[in-house]
CSV table of C-alpha atoms (C1' of nucleotides) in Angstrom, one decimal:
chain,number,residue,atom,x,y,z
A,1,MET,CA,8.2,79.9,138.6
A,2,ASP,CA,11.0,81.1,135.4
A,3,VAL,CA,13.9,83.1,137.8
A,4,SER,CA,17.5,84.4,137.1
A,5,PRO,CA,20.3,83.1,138.7
A,6,LEU,CA,21.4,86.9,138.6
A,7,THR,CA,17.9,87.4,141.1
A,8,LEU,CA,18.1,84.7,143.6
A,9,ASN,CA,21.6,85.7,144.3
A,10,ARG,CA,20.6,89.2,144.9
A,11,LEU,CA,17.6,88.3,147.2
A,12,SER,CA,20.1,85.8,149.4
A,13,ILE,CA,21.9,89.1,149.4
A,14,TYR,CA,19.0,91.0,150.4
A,15,LEU,CA,18.1,88.3,152.7
A,16,ARG,CA,21.4,89.0,155.0
A,17,CYS,CA,21.0,93.0,155.0
A,18,LEU,CA,17.7,92.1,155.7
A,19,ARG,CA,19.5,90.5,158.8
A,20,ARG,CA,21.6,92.7,159.8
A,21,LEU,CA,18.7,95.9,159.5
A,22,ARG,CA,16.8,93.4,161.9
A,23,GLY,CA,19.6,93.4,164.1
A,24,GLU,CA,20.0,97.1,164.7
A,25,GLY,CA,16.5,96.7,165.5
A,26,VAL,CA,15.2,98.6,162.3
A,27,CYS,CA,11.3,97.5,161.4
A,28,GLN,CA,10.9,99.2,158.3
A,29,VAL,CA,12.6,100.2,155.4
A,30,SER,CA,11.8,101.8,152.6
A,31,SER,CA,13.7,100.6,149.4
A,32,GLN,CA,15.9,103.3,148.8
A,33,GLN,CA,17.2,103.4,152.3
A,34,PHE,CA,17.8,100.2,151.5
A,35,ALA,CA,19.8,100.2,148.9
A,36,ASP,CA,21.4,103.6,150.7
A,37,ARG,CA,22.9,101.7,153.1
A,38,PHE,CA,24.2,99.1,151.2
A,39,ARG,CA,25.4,100.1,147.8
A,40,LEU,CA,22.8,98.5,146.5
A,41,SER,CA,20.1,100.1,143.6
A,42,ALA,CA,16.2,100.8,144.4
A,43,ALA,CA,15.0,100.7,141.3
A,44,GLN,CA,16.3,97.0,141.1
A,45,ILE,CA,16.0,96.1,144.8
A,46,ARG,CA,11.9,96.6,144.0
A,47,LYS,CA,11.5,95.0,140.8
A,48,ASP,CA,13.8,91.8,142.8
A,49,LEU,CA,10.7,92.2,145.2
A,50,ALA,CA,8.0,92.3,142.3
A,51,THR,CA,9.2,88.9,140.8
A,52,PHE,CA,6.9,87.3,143.8
A,53,GLY,CA,3.9,89.2,145.0
A,54,GLU,CA,3.1,92.3,146.5
A,55,PHE,CA,5.8,92.6,149.6
A,56,GLY,CA,5.9,96.1,150.4
A,57,ILE,CA,3.6,98.8,151.4
A,58,ARG,CA,3.2,101.8,149.3
A,59,GLY,CA,4.1,104.8,150.8
A,60,VAL,CA,6.0,103.4,153.7
A,61,GLY,CA,8.0,100.9,152.2
A,62,TYR,CA,8.6,96.9,153.4
A,63,GLU,CA,8.5,95.7,157.2
A,64,VAL,CA,11.8,94.2,157.5
A,65,GLU,CA,10.8,91.0,159.2
A,66,PRO,CA,8.3,89.6,157.4
A,67,LEU,CA,10.3,90.4,154.2
A,68,LEU,CA,12.7,88.4,155.8
A,69,ARG,CA,10.8,85.1,156.6
A,70,ARG,CA,8.7,85.5,153.4
A,71,ILE,CA,12.6,85.7,150.8
A,72,THR,CA,13.6,83.2,153.5
A,73,GLU,CA,10.6,80.6,152.3
A,74,LEU,CA,11.1,81.5,149.0
A,75,LEU,CA,14.3,80.7,148.2
A,76,GLY,CA,13.7,77.4,150.3
A,77,LEU,CA,15.7,77.8,153.1
A,78,ASP,CA,13.3,77.3,156.1
A,79,GLN,CA,14.0,73.5,155.3
A,80,ARG,CA,17.0,71.6,156.5
A,81,HIS,CA,19.0,70.5,153.4
A,82,ALA,CA,21.3,67.8,153.8
A,83,LEU,CA,24.8,68.3,151.7
A,84,ALA,CA,26.9,65.1,150.1
A,85,VAL,CA,30.5,66.5,149.6
A,86,VAL,CA,32.5,64.0,147.1
A,87,GLY,CA,37.0,64.6,147.6
A,88,MET,CA,37.8,64.9,150.6
A,89,GLY,CA,41.4,66.9,149.5
A,90,SER,CA,41.4,70.3,151.1
A,91,LEU,CA,39.4,71.5,148.7
A,92,GLY,CA,36.2,69.6,150.2
A,93,SER,CA,37.2,69.1,153.6
A,94,ALA,CA,37.1,73.1,153.7
A,95,PHE,CA,33.6,73.1,152.3
A,96,ALA,CA,32.6,70.9,154.9
A,97,ARG,CA,33.7,71.9,158.0
A,98,HIS,CA,32.8,75.5,156.7
A,99,ILE,CA,29.6,74.5,156.4
A,100,GLY,CA,29.7,72.7,159.9
A,101,GLU,CA,30.9,75.5,161.2
A,102,THR,CA,28.2,78.0,159.9
A,103,ARG,CA,24.5,77.6,161.9
A,104,GLY,CA,21.9,77.8,158.5
A,105,PRO,CA,19.8,75.6,156.7
A,106,PHE,CA,23.0,73.5,155.5
A,107,VAL,CA,24.1,69.9,156.6
A,108,VAL,CA,27.3,68.6,155.2
A,109,ALA,CA,25.1,64.4,155.8
A,110,ALA,CA,28.0,62.4,154.1
A,111,GLY,CA,32.0,63.1,153.0
A,112,PHE,CA,33.1,60.8,150.4
A,113,ASP,CA,36.4,59.4,148.6
A,114,ASN,CA,38.3,57.2,147.1
A,115,ASP,CA,41.7,57.8,149.2
A,116,PRO,CA,41.8,55.0,152.1
A,117,ASP,CA,43.8,57.2,154.1
A,118,LYS,CA,41.2,59.4,154.2
A,119,VAL,CA,37.9,56.7,154.1
A,120,GLY,CA,37.0,56.1,158.0
A,121,ARG,CA,38.7,59.4,159.3
A,122,THR,CA,35.6,62.3,160.3
A,123,VAL,CA,36.0,65.8,158.6
A,124,GLY,CA,33.5,68.6,159.9
A,125,GLY,CA,32.0,66.2,161.8
A,126,VAL,CA,31.3,63.8,159.3
A,127,LEU,CA,32.4,60.5,158.6
A,128,VAL,CA,34.4,59.4,155.4
A,129,GLU,CA,33.4,57.1,152.9
A,130,PRO,CA,34.3,55.2,150.1
A,131,VAL,CA,32.3,56.6,146.6
A,132,SER,CA,31.3,53.6,146.1
A,133,ALA,CA,29.1,53.9,149.2
A,134,ILE,CA,27.7,57.1,147.3
A,135,ALA,CA,24.7,54.9,145.6
A,136,SER,CA,23.0,53.4,149.0
A,137,THR,CA,24.2,56.4,151.3
A,138,VAL,CA,23.0,59.3,149.3
A,139,PRO,CA,19.3,58.0,149.3
A,140,GLU,CA,19.2,56.6,152.5
A,141,ARG,CA,20.1,60.1,154.2
A,142,ASP,CA,18.0,61.9,151.5
A,143,VAL,CA,20.4,64.1,150.2
A,144,ARG,CA,19.7,66.2,147.2
A,145,ILE,CA,22.6,68.8,146.8
A,146,GLY,CA,25.8,66.8,145.6
A,147,ILE,CA,29.7,69.1,146.3
A,148,VAL,CA,31.9,68.2,143.6
A,149,ALA,CA,35.6,68.8,145.0
A,150,VAL,CA,37.5,66.3,143.4
A,151,PRO,CA,40.2,66.1,140.0
A,152,ALA,CA,38.6,68.0,136.2
A,153,ALA,CA,39.6,63.9,135.5
A,154,ALA,CA,37.1,62.3,137.8
A,155,ALA,CA,34.3,65.3,137.8
A,156,GLN,CA,32.0,63.9,135.2
A,157,GLU,CA,32.2,60.2,136.7
A,158,ILE,CA,30.9,61.6,140.6
A,159,CYS,CA,28.3,63.5,138.7
A,160,ASP,CA,27.4,60.9,137.0
A,161,GLN,CA,27.2,58.9,140.0
A,162,LEU,CA,25.4,61.4,142.0
A,163,VAL,CA,23.0,61.7,140.0
A,164,ALA,CA,21.8,58.7,139.4
A,165,ALA,CA,21.7,58.2,143.5
A,166,GLY,CA,19.4,61.0,143.2
A,167,ILE,CA,21.4,64.3,143.6
A,168,ARG,CA,19.5,67.0,141.2
A,169,SER,CA,22.0,70.3,142.0
A,170,VAL,CA,25.6,70.1,142.2
A,171,LEU,CA,28.1,72.8,143.1
A,172,ASN,CA,31.0,72.0,141.3
A,173,PHE,CA,34.7,72.7,142.3
A,174,ALA,CA,36.2,71.0,139.2
A,175,PRO,CA,37.0,72.9,136.3
A,176,VAL,CA,34.9,71.2,133.5
A,177,ARG,CA,31.8,71.5,132.7
A,178,LEU,CA,28.9,69.4,133.4
A,179,ALA,CA,27.3,67.3,131.6
A,180,THR,CA,24.5,66.5,132.8
A,181,SER,CA,20.5,65.2,132.2
A,182,GLU,CA,17.5,68.0,131.7
A,183,GLY,CA,16.2,68.7,135.7
A,184,VAL,CA,19.8,68.7,137.1
A,185,ARG,CA,20.9,72.2,138.1
A,186,THR,CA,24.9,72.5,138.1
A,187,ARG,CA,26.5,75.5,139.3
A,188,ASN,CA,30.7,76.0,138.5
A,189,VAL,CA,32.8,77.5,141.4
A,190,ASP,CA,36.7,77.7,139.7
A,191,LEU,CA,38.6,79.6,141.7
A,192,ARG,CA,40.9,79.9,139.6
A,193,ILE,CA,39.0,82.1,136.4
A,194,TYR,CA,38.6,84.1,139.4
A,195,LEU,CA,42.3,84.6,140.0
A,196,GLU,CA,43.4,84.8,136.6
A,197,GLU,CA,40.0,87.1,136.0
A,198,LEU,CA,41.9,89.5,138.5
A,199,VAL,CA,44.8,89.4,136.8
A,200,TYR,CA,44.0,90.4,133.6
A,201,TYR,CA,43.0,94.2,135.6
A,202,LEU,CA,45.9,93.7,137.5
A,203,VAL,CA,48.4,93.8,134.0
A,204,SER,CA,46.0,95.2,131.7
A,205,PRO,CA,47.2,99.0,131.3
A,206,SER,CA,43.8,99.7,133.2
A,207,ARG,CA,41.5,103.3,132.8
A,208,SER,CA,39.0,103.5,134.9
A,209,TRP,CA,37.3,100.2,136.7
A,210,ALA,CA,34.8,100.9,139.7
A,211,SER,CA,35.2,97.7,141.9
A,212,GLU,CA,32.7,95.5,139.9
A,213,GLU,CA,30.1,92.9,142.3
A,214,ALA,CA,30.3,89.2,141.4
B,1,MET,CA,41.4,97.5,126.9
B,2,ASP,CA,37.5,97.3,128.8
B,3,VAL,CA,36.6,93.9,128.8
B,4,SER,CA,33.5,92.6,130.8
B,5,PRO,CA,34.2,89.6,133.0
B,6,LEU,CA,31.7,86.9,131.6
B,7,THR,CA,35.0,87.6,128.1
B,8,LEU,CA,37.4,86.8,130.5
B,9,ASN,CA,35.7,84.8,132.0
B,10,ARG,CA,35.5,82.5,129.2
B,11,LEU,CA,39.2,82.8,128.1
B,12,SER,CA,39.7,81.2,131.1
B,13,ILE,CA,37.7,78.2,129.6
B,14,TYR,CA,39.1,78.3,126.2
B,15,LEU,CA,42.6,78.4,127.9
B,16,ARG,CA,41.9,74.6,129.7
B,17,CYS,CA,40.3,73.4,126.4
B,18,LEU,CA,43.1,74.4,124.6
B,19,ARG,CA,45.7,72.6,126.9
B,20,ARG,CA,43.8,69.8,126.7
B,21,LEU,CA,43.7,69.9,123.1
B,22,ARG,CA,47.3,70.3,122.9
B,23,GLY,CA,47.3,67.5,126.1
B,24,GLU,CA,45.8,64.9,123.1
B,25,GLY,CA,48.1,65.5,119.9
B,26,VAL,CA,45.6,68.2,118.0
B,27,CYS,CA,47.4,71.2,116.3
B,28,GLN,CA,44.6,73.6,114.8
B,29,VAL,CA,40.9,73.3,115.4
B,30,SER,CA,37.8,75.9,113.6
B,31,SER,CA,35.4,77.2,116.0
B,32,GLN,CA,32.4,75.1,115.6
B,33,GLN,CA,35.3,71.7,115.9
B,34,PHE,CA,36.5,73.0,119.9
B,35,ALA,CA,32.7,73.9,120.3
B,36,ASP,CA,31.4,70.7,119.7
B,37,ARG,CA,33.7,69.1,121.6
B,38,PHE,CA,33.6,70.8,125.1
B,39,ARG,CA,29.8,72.3,124.7
B,40,LEU,CA,30.6,76.3,124.0
B,41,SER,CA,29.1,78.9,120.9
B,42,ALA,CA,30.9,78.9,118.1
B,43,ALA,CA,30.3,82.5,117.2
B,44,GLN,CA,30.6,83.1,120.6
B,45,ILE,CA,34.6,81.9,120.5
B,46,ARG,CA,35.4,84.0,117.4
B,47,LYS,CA,34.0,86.8,118.9
B,48,ASP,CA,35.3,86.6,122.3
B,49,LEU,CA,39.1,85.9,121.0
B,50,ALA,CA,38.4,89.0,117.9
B,51,THR,CA,38.1,91.2,120.7
B,52,PHE,CA,41.6,90.9,120.7
B,53,GLY,CA,42.8,90.5,117.4
B,54,GLU,CA,42.5,88.1,114.5
B,55,PHE,CA,44.5,85.0,115.5
B,56,GLY,CA,42.9,82.5,113.4
B,57,ILE,CA,43.2,81.7,109.7
B,58,ARG,CA,39.8,82.1,107.9
B,59,GLY,CA,39.2,78.6,105.8
B,60,VAL,CA,41.5,76.7,108.1
B,61,GLY,CA,40.9,77.7,111.8
B,62,TYR,CA,42.9,78.3,114.7
B,63,GLU,CA,47.0,77.1,115.5
B,64,VAL,CA,46.0,75.4,119.1
B,65,GLU,CA,49.9,76.6,120.5
B,66,PRO,CA,50.4,79.6,119.0
B,67,LEU,CA,46.5,80.5,120.9
B,68,LEU,CA,47.4,79.2,124.4
B,69,ARG,CA,50.6,81.6,124.0
B,70,ARG,CA,48.6,84.5,122.9
B,71,ILE,CA,45.7,84.3,125.5
B,72,THR,CA,48.1,83.1,128.3
B,73,GLU,CA,50.3,86.5,127.9
B,74,LEU,CA,46.9,88.3,127.2
B,75,LEU,CA,45.8,87.6,130.5
B,76,GLY,CA,48.9,87.4,132.4
B,77,LEU,CA,49.6,84.2,133.6
B,78,ASP,CA,53.2,84.6,131.7
B,79,GLN,CA,54.2,86.2,134.6
B,80,ARG,CA,54.6,85.1,138.4
B,81,HIS,CA,51.2,86.7,140.3
B,82,ALA,CA,51.9,86.4,144.8
B,83,LEU,CA,49.0,86.3,146.3
B,84,ALA,CA,48.6,87.1,150.1
B,85,VAL,CA,46.6,85.4,151.8
B,86,VAL,CA,43.9,86.8,155.1
B,87,GLY,CA,41.8,84.5,157.3
B,88,MET,CA,44.3,81.6,157.6
B,89,GLY,CA,40.6,79.4,159.1
B,90,SER,CA,38.8,76.1,157.5
B,91,LEU,CA,38.6,78.5,153.9
B,92,GLY,CA,42.0,80.0,154.3
B,93,SER,CA,44.0,77.6,154.5
B,94,ALA,CA,42.2,75.4,152.2
B,95,PHE,CA,42.2,78.3,149.5
B,96,ALA,CA,46.7,78.7,150.2
B,97,ARG,CA,46.7,74.6,150.3
B,98,HIS,CA,44.9,74.0,147.1
B,99,ILE,CA,46.9,77.2,145.3
B,100,GLY,CA,50.0,75.2,146.7
B,101,GLU,CA,48.8,72.4,144.8
B,102,THR,CA,48.1,73.2,141.8
B,103,ARG,CA,51.0,74.2,139.4
B,104,GLY,CA,50.3,77.4,137.7
B,105,PRO,CA,51.7,81.5,137.9
B,106,PHE,CA,50.3,81.8,141.3
B,107,VAL,CA,51.8,81.1,144.4
B,108,VAL,CA,50.6,82.2,148.0
B,109,ALA,CA,53.6,84.4,149.3
B,110,ALA,CA,52.1,85.1,152.4
B,111,GLY,CA,49.6,84.3,154.9
B,112,PHE,CA,47.9,86.4,158.1
B,113,ASP,CA,45.8,85.9,161.0
B,114,ASN,CA,44.9,87.5,164.4
B,115,ASP,CA,44.6,84.1,166.2
B,116,PRO,CA,47.6,83.5,167.8
B,117,ASP,CA,47.1,79.8,168.3
B,118,LYS,CA,47.9,80.3,164.2
B,119,VAL,CA,50.6,82.0,163.7
B,120,GLY,CA,53.4,81.1,163.3
B,121,ARG,CA,52.5,77.9,161.7
B,122,THR,CA,52.8,76.8,158.4
B,123,VAL,CA,50.0,76.8,155.7
B,124,GLY,CA,50.4,75.2,152.2
B,125,GLY,CA,54.0,76.3,152.9
B,126,VAL,CA,53.3,79.8,153.8
B,127,LEU,CA,53.9,81.3,157.5
B,128,VAL,CA,51.3,82.3,158.6
B,129,GLU,CA,52.0,86.0,160.2
B,130,PRO,CA,50.4,88.5,162.3
B,131,VAL,CA,47.5,91.2,160.5
B,132,SER,CA,49.7,93.5,161.9
B,133,ALA,CA,52.3,92.5,159.5
B,134,ILE,CA,50.4,93.3,156.5
B,135,ALA,CA,52.0,96.7,156.2
B,136,SER,CA,55.2,95.5,155.8
B,137,THR,CA,55.0,92.1,154.7
B,138,VAL,CA,52.8,92.8,151.6
B,139,PRO,CA,55.1,95.3,150.5
B,140,GLU,CA,58.4,94.0,150.9
B,141,ARG,CA,57.2,90.7,148.5
B,142,ASP,CA,55.7,92.7,146.0
B,143,VAL,CA,51.5,91.0,146.5
B,144,ARG,CA,49.4,93.0,144.6
B,145,ILE,CA,46.6,90.3,144.8
B,146,GLY,CA,45.0,89.7,148.2
B,147,ILE,CA,42.7,87.1,149.8
B,148,VAL,CA,40.2,87.7,152.5
B,149,ALA,CA,38.8,84.5,153.9
B,150,VAL,CA,37.6,86.0,157.3
B,151,PRO,CA,34.7,86.8,159.5
B,152,ALA,CA,32.3,89.3,157.9
B,153,ALA,CA,32.8,91.8,160.5
B,154,ALA,CA,36.0,92.0,160.6
B,155,ALA,CA,36.0,91.9,156.0
B,156,GLN,CA,36.4,95.8,154.9
B,157,GLU,CA,38.8,96.5,157.6
B,158,ILE,CA,40.9,93.8,156.2
B,159,CYS,CA,40.6,95.2,152.9
B,160,ASP,CA,41.6,98.2,153.8
B,161,GLN,CA,44.7,97.1,155.4
B,162,LEU,CA,45.5,95.3,152.1
B,163,VAL,CA,44.5,98.4,150.1
B,164,ALA,CA,46.7,100.6,152.0
B,165,ALA,CA,50.0,98.6,151.7
B,166,GLY,CA,49.3,98.5,147.9
B,167,ILE,CA,47.3,95.5,146.5
B,168,ARG,CA,44.8,95.9,144.3
B,169,SER,CA,43.4,93.8,142.7
B,170,VAL,CA,40.5,91.5,146.0
B,171,LEU,CA,39.2,88.3,146.0
B,172,ASN,CA,36.8,87.4,148.8
B,173,PHE,CA,35.5,85.3,150.5
B,174,ALA,CA,33.2,86.9,152.8
B,175,PRO,CA,29.6,87.8,152.4
B,176,VAL,CA,29.8,91.3,152.4
B,177,ARG,CA,30.1,93.9,149.8
B,178,LEU,CA,33.6,95.6,150.3
B,179,ALA,CA,33.5,98.7,149.4
B,180,THR,CA,37.5,99.7,147.3
B,181,SER,CA,39.2,103.2,146.0
B,182,GLU,CA,39.0,103.0,142.4
B,183,GLY,CA,41.6,101.3,140.3
B,184,VAL,CA,41.0,98.7,143.4
B,185,ARG,CA,39.3,95.2,142.1
B,186,THR,CA,37.6,93.1,143.4
B,187,ARG,CA,35.9,89.5,143.1
B,188,ASN,CA,32.8,88.3,145.6
B,189,VAL,CA,32.7,83.8,145.9
B,190,ASP,CA,30.2,83.8,148.0
B,191,LEU,CA,30.0,79.7,148.5
B,192,ARG,CA,26.1,80.1,150.7
B,193,ILE,CA,25.0,82.3,147.9
B,194,TYR,CA,25.1,79.3,145.2
B,195,LEU,CA,23.9,77.2,147.6
B,196,GLU,CA,20.6,78.9,148.2
B,197,GLU,CA,20.8,79.3,144.4
B,198,LEU,CA,20.7,75.6,144.3
B,199,VAL,CA,18.2,75.1,146.2
B,200,TYR,CA,15.4,77.5,144.9
B,201,TYR,CA,15.5,75.5,142.2
B,202,LEU,CA,15.5,72.5,144.3
B,203,VAL,CA,12.0,73.2,146.4
B,204,SER,CA,10.7,75.3,143.4
B,205,PRO,CA,7.7,73.6,141.7
B,206,SER,CA,10.2,73.3,138.2
B,207,ARG,CA,9.5,72.6,134.2
B,208,SER,CA,12.3,73.1,132.2
B,209,TRP,CA,15.6,73.6,133.3
B,210,ALA,CA,19.0,72.4,131.2
B,211,SER,CA,22.4,72.6,133.0
B,212,GLU,CA,23.3,76.1,133.1
B,213,GLU,CA,26.5,77.6,133.4
B,214,ALA,CA,28.6,79.6,136.4
C,1,DA,C1',35.1,75.5,99.5
C,2,DG,C1',35.7,76.4,104.0
C,3,DA,C1',36.3,79.6,108.3
C,4,DT,C1',37.2,83.6,110.5
C,5,DG,C1',35.3,88.2,111.9
C,6,DT,C1',31.8,91.3,112.0
C,7,DG,C1',27.7,94.5,111.3
C,8,DA,C1',22.4,93.3,112.3
C,9,DA,C1',18.7,91.4,114.2
C,10,DT,C1',17.6,89.3,118.7
C,11,DG,C1',17.4,88.6,123.7
C,12,DA,C1',18.6,89.3,128.6
C,13,DG,C1',19.1,93.0,132.2
C,14,DT,C1',19.0,96.9,134.8
C,15,DT,C1',17.6,101.5,134.8
C,16,DC,C1',14.4,105.3,134.3
C,17,DA,C1',10.2,107.7,135.0
C,18,DC,C1',5.6,107.3,136.6
C,19,DA,C1',0.8,106.2,137.8
C,20,DG,C1',-2.3,103.8,141.7
C,21,DC,C1',-1.5,102.9,146.4
C,22,DT,C1',-1.2,104.3,151.4
D,1,DA,C1',3.8,113.5,149.9
D,2,DG,C1',5.3,109.3,149.8
D,3,DC,C1',6.5,104.9,147.9
D,4,DT,C1',5.4,100.7,145.7
D,5,DG,C1',4.9,98.1,141.5
D,6,DT,C1',5.6,98.4,136.8
D,7,DG,C1',5.8,99.4,131.9
D,8,DA,C1',9.0,101.6,128.3
D,9,DA,C1',13.6,103.2,127.2
D,10,DC,C1',17.5,101.7,127.3
D,11,DT,C1',21.7,99.4,128.0
D,12,DC,C1',24.9,95.1,127.5
D,13,DA,C1',25.7,90.1,126.1
D,14,DT,C1',25.1,86.6,122.6
D,15,DT,C1',23.6,84.6,118.7
D,16,DC,C1',22.8,85.2,113.8
D,17,DA,C1',24.1,85.8,108.7
D,18,DC,C1',27.4,87.3,105.4
D,19,DA,C1',31.3,89.4,103.2
D,20,DT,C1',35.8,88.3,103.2
D,21,DC,C1',39.5,86.2,103.0
D,22,DT,C1',42.8,81.8,103.0
DNA sequence: AGATGTGAATGAGTTCACAGCT
DNA sequence: AGCTGTGAACTCATTCACATCT
């Protein structure tokens, strides 16, 4: 089904909130209680959930545990997902370590870099291989998500290699818009853009900004 | 002036594209040429720029160098901005190193952590201080942007301390929605959400998705 | 002629408000 | 009675198309 990234991102948030409620022993929750608790919109929660079917019980609300399970399935988070990180500079290795530290469905299955000093080292539990190994290692370990953490100039070339090796989703930290063939999904994360956004609100003669969501 | 984050983020992108054009020796560019070159929308470029005044020359286009300068000023990137990073785990230190490596208006002026093993070490050129030093160090070094890279459970508490110390913009890596007083801007960057988004498109019986922007 | 700047039209996303179920 | 699910209303953002200027 065709769902907007915005809705999907909210589902991820709901998932976390539900885990927290479960941790507190809450079994049922109405959209209003849920919204109040986590400063969200009740109408939006209902609409988001209704996109995927009828999860709630009218007159009662939603049952925490079943809802949690259904969203988890829906997002595909009940399966393990192998990641390949390309570029083991500060950002790439931090990402690998970060995922390594976190329990969840994501596993860093491969790491690549062209720097001979980095190849052969282990970062976040993963052996760093040369970039030329992408073509063989990615299909071998059934990796379908690639993390691009190389300099801007190299990003497109790396992306092409990843896609050629079977990658279908790319999380891109490089400050360029990647061109991909149909069917390949990319998500850009550009830290400098976020900083620059914040600066504008800092320097511009401000009036009344409430805190805003990502 | 009141400008949406979407517009601001695009301005950041235009800035990079303009730098690239300048590097190639291009002096003038029409919105159409610009859009074709970087796969953007010509109408949107014109509208975005027109938000802030008349930058172009009718019948000709935009002059690269002056436009570059004006956007830089507009976003406040002609001034130095001091950052304080809280949480020197994998993400926080990577961020500090990443900014340290990058030339630009951002400088990591302070780093904080509560782990005694980390306090006293230097990461990305910055001495790590205990969290209790926020109240004195942040105003002392005139820091107005804070980076929250601590675990979710500690994020709100850290954010409050930063705001109390004078921080007015927060880049938050913790997977929680921070509550802030009026006038404080927050921007959430949640890597797991992006991964989860990508997974949905991977597992769901897809049809026709073009590559999409962040 | 040729490109900008901009109101008007379209599209996307959110909120409202209520019918309908438990 | 109370809460979900949802069409309708509304707000925000993008695209179109053209009057305006060089």
